[in-house]
PDB file of C-alpha atoms in Angstrom:
ATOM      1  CA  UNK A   1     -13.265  -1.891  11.596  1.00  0.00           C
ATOM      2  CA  UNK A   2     -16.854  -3.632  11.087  1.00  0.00           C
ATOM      3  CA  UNK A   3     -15.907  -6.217  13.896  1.00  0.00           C
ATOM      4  CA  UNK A   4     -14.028  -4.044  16.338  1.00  0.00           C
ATOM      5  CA  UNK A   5     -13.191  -6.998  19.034  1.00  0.00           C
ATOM      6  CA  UNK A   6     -11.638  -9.654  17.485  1.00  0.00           C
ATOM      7  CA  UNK A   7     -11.875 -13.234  19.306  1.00  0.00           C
ATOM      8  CA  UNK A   8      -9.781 -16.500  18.527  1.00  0.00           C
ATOM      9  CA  UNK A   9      -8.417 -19.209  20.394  1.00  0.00           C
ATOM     10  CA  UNK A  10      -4.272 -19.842  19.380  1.00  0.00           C
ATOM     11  CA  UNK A  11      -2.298 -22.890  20.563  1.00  0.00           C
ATOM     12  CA  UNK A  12      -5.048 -23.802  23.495  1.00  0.00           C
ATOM     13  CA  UNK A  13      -5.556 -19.933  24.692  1.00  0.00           C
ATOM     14  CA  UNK A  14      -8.525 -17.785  24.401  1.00  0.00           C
ATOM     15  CA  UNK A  15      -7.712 -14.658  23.213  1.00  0.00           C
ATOM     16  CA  UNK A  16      -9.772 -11.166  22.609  1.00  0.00           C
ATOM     17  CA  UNK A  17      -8.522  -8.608  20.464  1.00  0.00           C
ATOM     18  CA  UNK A  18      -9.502  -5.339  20.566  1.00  0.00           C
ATOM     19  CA  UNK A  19      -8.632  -3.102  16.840  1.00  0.00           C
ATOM     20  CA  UNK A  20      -8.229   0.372  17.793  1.00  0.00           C
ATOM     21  CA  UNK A  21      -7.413   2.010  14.695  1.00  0.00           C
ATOM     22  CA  UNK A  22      -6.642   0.578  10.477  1.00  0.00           C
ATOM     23  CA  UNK A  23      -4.951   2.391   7.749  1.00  0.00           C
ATOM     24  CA  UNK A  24      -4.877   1.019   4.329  1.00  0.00           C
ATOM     25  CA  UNK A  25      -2.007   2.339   2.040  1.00  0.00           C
ATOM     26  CA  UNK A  26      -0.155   0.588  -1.228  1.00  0.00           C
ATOM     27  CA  UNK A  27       3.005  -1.088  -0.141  1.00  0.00           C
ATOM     28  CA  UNK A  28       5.068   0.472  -2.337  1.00  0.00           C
ATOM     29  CA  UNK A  29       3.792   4.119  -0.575  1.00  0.00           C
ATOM     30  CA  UNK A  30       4.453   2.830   2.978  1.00  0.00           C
ATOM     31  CA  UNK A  31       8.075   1.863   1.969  1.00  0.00           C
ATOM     32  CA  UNK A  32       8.986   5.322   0.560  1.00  0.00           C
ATOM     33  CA  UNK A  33       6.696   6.621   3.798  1.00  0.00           C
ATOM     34  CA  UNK A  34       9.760   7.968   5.614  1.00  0.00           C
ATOM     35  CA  UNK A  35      11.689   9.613   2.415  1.00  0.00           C
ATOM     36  CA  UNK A  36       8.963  11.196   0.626  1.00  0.00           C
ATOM     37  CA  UNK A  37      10.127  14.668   0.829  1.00  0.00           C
ATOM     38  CA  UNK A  38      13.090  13.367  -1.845  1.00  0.00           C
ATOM     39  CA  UNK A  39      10.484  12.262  -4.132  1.00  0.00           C
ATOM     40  CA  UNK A  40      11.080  15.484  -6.514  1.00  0.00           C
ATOM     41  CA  UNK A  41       9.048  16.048  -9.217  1.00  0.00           C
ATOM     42  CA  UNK A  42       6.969  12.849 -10.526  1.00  0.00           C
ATOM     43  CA  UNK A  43       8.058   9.601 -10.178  1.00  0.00           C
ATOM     44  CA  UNK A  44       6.497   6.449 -10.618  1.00  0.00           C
ATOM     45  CA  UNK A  45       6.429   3.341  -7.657  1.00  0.00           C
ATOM     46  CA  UNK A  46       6.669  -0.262  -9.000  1.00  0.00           C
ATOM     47  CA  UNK A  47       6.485  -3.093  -5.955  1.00  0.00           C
ATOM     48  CA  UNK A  48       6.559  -6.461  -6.715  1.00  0.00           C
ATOM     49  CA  UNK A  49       6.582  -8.716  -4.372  1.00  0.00           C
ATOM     50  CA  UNK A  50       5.537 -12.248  -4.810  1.00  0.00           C
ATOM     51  CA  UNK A  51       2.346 -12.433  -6.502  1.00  0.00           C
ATOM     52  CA  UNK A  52       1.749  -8.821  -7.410  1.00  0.00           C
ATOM     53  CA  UNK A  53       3.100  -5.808  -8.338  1.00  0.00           C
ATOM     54  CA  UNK A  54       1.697  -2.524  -6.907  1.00  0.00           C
ATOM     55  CA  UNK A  55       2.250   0.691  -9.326  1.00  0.00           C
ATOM     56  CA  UNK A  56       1.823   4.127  -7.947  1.00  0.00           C
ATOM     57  CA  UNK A  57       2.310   7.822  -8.755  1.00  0.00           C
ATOM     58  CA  UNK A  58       4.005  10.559  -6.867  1.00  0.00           C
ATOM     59  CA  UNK A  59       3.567  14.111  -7.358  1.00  0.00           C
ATOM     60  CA  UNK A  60       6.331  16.158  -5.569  1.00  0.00           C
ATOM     61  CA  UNK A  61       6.117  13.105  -2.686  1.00  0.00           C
ATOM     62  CA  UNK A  62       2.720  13.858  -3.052  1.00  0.00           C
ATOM     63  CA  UNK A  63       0.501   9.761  -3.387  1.00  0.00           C
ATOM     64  CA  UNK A  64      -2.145  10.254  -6.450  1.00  0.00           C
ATOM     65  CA  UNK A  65      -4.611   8.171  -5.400  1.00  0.00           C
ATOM     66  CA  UNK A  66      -6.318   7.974  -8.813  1.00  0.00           C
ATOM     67  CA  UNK A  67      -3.079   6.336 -10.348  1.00  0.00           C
ATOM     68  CA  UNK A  68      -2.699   3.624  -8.142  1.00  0.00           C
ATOM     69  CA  UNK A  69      -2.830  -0.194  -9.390  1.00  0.00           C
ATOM     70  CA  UNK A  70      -2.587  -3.680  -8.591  1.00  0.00           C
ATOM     71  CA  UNK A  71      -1.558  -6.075 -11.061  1.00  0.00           C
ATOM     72  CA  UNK A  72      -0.898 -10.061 -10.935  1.00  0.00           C
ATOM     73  CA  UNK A  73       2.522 -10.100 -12.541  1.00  0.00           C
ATOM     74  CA  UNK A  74       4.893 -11.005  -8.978  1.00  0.00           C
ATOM     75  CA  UNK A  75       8.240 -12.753  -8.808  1.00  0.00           C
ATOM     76  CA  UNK A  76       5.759 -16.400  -8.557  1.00  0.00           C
ATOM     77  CA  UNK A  77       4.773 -15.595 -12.480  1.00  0.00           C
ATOM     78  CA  UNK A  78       8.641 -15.384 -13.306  1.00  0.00           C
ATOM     79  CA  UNK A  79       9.163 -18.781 -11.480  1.00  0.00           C
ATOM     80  CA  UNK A  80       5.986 -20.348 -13.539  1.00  0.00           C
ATOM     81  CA  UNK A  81       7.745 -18.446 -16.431  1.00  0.00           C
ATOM     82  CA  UNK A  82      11.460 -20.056 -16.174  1.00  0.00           C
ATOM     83  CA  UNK A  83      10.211 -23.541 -15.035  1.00  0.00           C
ATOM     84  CA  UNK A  84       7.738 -23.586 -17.987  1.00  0.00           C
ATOM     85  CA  UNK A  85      10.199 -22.946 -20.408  1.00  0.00           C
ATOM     86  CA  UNK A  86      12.783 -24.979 -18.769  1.00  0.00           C
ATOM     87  CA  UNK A  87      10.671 -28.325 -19.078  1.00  0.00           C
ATOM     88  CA  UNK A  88       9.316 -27.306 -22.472  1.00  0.00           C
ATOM     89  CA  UNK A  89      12.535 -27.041 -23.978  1.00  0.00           C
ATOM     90  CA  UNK A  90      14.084 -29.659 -21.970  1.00  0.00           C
ATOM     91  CA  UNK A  91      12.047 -31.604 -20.506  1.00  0.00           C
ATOM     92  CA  UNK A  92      13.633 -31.449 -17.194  1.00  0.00           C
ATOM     93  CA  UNK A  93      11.884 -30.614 -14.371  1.00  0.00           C
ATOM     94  CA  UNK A  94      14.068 -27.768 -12.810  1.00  0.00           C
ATOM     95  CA  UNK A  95      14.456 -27.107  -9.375  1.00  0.00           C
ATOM     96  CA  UNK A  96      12.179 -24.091  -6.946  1.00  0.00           C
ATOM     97  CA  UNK A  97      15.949 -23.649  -5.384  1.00  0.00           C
ATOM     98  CA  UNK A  98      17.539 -22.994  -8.418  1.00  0.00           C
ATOM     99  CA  UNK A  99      15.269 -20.604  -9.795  1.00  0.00           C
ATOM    100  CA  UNK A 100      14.716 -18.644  -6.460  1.00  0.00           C
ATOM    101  CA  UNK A 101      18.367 -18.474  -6.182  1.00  0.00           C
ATOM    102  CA  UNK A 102      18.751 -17.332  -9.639  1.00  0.00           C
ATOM    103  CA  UNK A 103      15.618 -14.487  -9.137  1.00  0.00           C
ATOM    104  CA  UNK A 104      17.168 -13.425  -5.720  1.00  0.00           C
ATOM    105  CA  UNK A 105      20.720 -12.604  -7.325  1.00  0.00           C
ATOM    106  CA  UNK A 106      20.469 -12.694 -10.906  1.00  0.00           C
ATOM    107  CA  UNK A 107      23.151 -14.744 -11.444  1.00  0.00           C
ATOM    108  CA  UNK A 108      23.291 -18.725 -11.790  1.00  0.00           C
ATOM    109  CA  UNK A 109      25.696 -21.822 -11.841  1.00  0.00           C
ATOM    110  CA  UNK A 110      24.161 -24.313 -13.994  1.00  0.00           C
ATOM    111  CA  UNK A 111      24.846 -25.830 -17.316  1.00  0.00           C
ATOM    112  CA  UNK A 112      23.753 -24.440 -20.978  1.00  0.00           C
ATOM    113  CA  UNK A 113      21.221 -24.455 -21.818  1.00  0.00           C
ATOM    114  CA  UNK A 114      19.527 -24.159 -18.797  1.00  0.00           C
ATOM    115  CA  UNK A 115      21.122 -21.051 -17.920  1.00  0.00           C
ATOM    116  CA  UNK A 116      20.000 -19.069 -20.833  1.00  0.00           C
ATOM    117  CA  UNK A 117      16.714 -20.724 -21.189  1.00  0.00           C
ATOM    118  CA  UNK A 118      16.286 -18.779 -17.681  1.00  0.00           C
ATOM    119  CA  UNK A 119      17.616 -15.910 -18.542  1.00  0.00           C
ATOM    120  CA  UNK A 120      15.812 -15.572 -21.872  1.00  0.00           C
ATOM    121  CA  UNK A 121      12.292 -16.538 -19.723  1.00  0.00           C
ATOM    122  CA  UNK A 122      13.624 -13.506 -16.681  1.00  0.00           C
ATOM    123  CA  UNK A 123      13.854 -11.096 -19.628  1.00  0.00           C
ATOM    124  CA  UNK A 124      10.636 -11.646 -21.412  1.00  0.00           C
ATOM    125  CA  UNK A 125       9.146 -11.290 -17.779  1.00  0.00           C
ATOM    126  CA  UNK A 126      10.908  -8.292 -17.273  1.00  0.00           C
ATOM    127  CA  UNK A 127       9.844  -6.386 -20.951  1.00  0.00           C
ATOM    128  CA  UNK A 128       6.314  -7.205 -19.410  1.00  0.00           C
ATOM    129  CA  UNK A 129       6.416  -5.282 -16.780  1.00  0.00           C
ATOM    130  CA  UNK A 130       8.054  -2.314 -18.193  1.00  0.00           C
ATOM    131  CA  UNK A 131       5.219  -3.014 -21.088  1.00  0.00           C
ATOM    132  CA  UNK A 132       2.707  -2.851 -18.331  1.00  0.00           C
ATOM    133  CA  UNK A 133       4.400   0.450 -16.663  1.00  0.00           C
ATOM    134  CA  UNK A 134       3.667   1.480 -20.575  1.00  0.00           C
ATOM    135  CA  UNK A 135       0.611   1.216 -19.996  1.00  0.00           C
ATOM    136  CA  UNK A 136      -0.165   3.322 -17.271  1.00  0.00           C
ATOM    137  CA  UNK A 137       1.872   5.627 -18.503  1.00  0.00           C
ATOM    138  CA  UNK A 138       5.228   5.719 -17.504  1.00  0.00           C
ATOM    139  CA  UNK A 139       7.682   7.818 -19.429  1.00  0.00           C
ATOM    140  CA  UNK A 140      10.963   7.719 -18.574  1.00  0.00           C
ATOM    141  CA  UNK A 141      12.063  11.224 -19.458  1.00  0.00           C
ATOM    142  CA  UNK A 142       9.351  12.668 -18.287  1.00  0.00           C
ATOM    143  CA  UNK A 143       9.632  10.808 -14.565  1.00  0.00           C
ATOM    144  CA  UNK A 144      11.704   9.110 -12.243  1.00  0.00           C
ATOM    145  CA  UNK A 145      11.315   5.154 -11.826  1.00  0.00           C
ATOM    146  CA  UNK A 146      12.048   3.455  -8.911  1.00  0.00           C
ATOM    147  CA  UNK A 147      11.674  -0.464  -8.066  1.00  0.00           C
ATOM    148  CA  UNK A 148      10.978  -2.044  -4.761  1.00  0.00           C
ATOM    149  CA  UNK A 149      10.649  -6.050  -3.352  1.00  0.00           C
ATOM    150  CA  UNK A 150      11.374  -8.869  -4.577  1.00  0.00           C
ATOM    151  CA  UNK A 151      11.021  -8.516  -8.208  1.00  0.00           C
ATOM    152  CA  UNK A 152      13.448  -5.389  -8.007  1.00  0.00           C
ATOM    153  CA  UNK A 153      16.786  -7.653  -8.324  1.00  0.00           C
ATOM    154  CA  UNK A 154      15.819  -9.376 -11.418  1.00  0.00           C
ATOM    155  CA  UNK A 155      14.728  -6.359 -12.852  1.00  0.00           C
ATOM    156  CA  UNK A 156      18.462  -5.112 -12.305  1.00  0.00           C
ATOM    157  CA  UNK A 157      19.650  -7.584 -13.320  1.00  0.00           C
ATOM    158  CA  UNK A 158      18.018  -8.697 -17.000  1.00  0.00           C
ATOM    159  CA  UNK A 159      16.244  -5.569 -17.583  1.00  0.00           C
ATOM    160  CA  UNK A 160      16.932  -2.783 -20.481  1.00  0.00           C
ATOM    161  CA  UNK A 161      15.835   0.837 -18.408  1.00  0.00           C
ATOM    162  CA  UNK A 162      17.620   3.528 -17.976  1.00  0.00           C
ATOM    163  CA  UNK A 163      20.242   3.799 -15.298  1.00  0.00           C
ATOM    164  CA  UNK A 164      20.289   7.604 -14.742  1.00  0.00           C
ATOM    165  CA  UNK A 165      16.153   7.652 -14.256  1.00  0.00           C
ATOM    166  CA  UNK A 166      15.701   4.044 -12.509  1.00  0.00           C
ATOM    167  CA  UNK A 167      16.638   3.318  -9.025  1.00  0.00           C
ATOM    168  CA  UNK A 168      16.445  -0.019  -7.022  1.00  0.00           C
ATOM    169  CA  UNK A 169      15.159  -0.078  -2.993  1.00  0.00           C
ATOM    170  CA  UNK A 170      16.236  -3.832  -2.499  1.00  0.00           C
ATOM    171  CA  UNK A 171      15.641  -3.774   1.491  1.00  0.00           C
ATOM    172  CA  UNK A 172      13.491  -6.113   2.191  1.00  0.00           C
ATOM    173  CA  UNK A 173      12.271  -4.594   5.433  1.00  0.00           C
ATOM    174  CA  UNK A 174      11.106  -1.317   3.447  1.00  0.00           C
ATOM    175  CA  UNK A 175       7.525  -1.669   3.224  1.00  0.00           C
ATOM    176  CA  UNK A 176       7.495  -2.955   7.029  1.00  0.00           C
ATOM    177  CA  UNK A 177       9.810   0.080   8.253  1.00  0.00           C
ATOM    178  CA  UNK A 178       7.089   2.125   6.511  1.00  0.00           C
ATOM    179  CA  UNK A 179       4.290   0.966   8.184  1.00  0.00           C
ATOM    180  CA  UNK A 180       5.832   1.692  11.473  1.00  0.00           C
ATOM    181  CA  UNK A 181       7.188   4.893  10.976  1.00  0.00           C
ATOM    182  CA  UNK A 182       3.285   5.650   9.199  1.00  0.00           C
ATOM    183  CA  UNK A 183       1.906   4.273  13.103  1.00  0.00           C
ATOM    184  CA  UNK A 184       4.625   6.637  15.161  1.00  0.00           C
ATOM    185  CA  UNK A 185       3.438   9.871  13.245  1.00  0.00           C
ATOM    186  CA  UNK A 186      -0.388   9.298  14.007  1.00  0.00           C
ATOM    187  CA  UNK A 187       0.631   8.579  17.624  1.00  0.00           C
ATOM    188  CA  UNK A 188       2.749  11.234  17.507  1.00  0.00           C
ATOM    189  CA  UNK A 189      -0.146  13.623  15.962  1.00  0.00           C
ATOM    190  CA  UNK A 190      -2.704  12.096  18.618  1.00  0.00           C
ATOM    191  CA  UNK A 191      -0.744  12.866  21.248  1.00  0.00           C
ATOM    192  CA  UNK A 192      -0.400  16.645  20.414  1.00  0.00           C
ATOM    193  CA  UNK A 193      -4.213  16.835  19.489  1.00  0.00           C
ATOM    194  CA  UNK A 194      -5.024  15.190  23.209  1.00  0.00           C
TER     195      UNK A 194
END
């Protein structure tokens, strides 16, 4: 909000921006935004999209702000992870498309021992994030777990958690559906206040 008018020129047009308002909330928060209310009890938010994954606590649907974290462990560090190992046990040079198919479904059609070399590296990645969630606490019988982005399907699919306590949000669109609905309840809130 420092520089409230914005101007740029795009494709050969001038353009000027004005910013009228900003919120700033962890992605995982804005895609549980709408259902928050269902959020009984204490539960723990894990995001992680492609280069990060965003951890967050909530209290009876309630955000605590003091247990909120970003760390660098995203679905790109489980690529890095399976084509490392790949070449270092191989020496082939494996594929972006195979391993991004793999990570987006969990399953793969390629020959041994490629396909457990990338399952073996998905799982180590996996036990480090739930080693991370360790970290910052996360108990699973004391709190729910639930995953969100990118990183939530290979977590399904390699990773040792409890199925009663752990739930998977694998819509894409979540965090983005968030955001809006967040911007249609402060319009909706300025509007009665005017």
């Amino acid at each position: 909000m420092q520089n409230k008018i914005v101007k740029f020129r795009y494709k050969g047009r001038q353009y000027e921006v004005e910013i009228a308002g900003c919120t700033v909330m962890p992605q995982c928060y804005s895609a549980v935004a709408e259902n928050l209310k269902d959020f009984k009890g204490m539960n723990l938010l894990a995001d992680i999209g492609n280069g990060t994954m965003n951890i967050m606590y909530l209290n009876n649907g309630r955000a605590m702000e003091s247990k909120s974290w970003t760390e660098k462990l995203g679905v790109f560090q489980c690529m890095k992870r399976i084509h490392n190992k790949v070449l270092d046990e191989t020496g082939t040079n494996l594929m972006n498309e195979v391993i991004e198919n793999y990570l987006r479904t969990g399953e793969t059609d390629i020959a041994e021992p490629y396909a457990t070399l990338m399952k073996e590296a998905a799982v180590s990645y996996v036990q480090e994030i739930f080693q991370k969630l360790n970290d910052y606490e996360y108990n699973e019988s004391l709190m729910q777990l639930h995953f969100m982005g990118g990183g939530a399907r290979i977590v399904e699919a390699v990773g040792e958690y409890n199925r009663e306590r752990t739930h998977f949000n694998h819509d894409i669109c979540a965090t983005a559906k968030g955001y809006e609905y967040y911007c249609y309840m402060i319009l909706r809130h300025n509007k009665k206040c005017s």
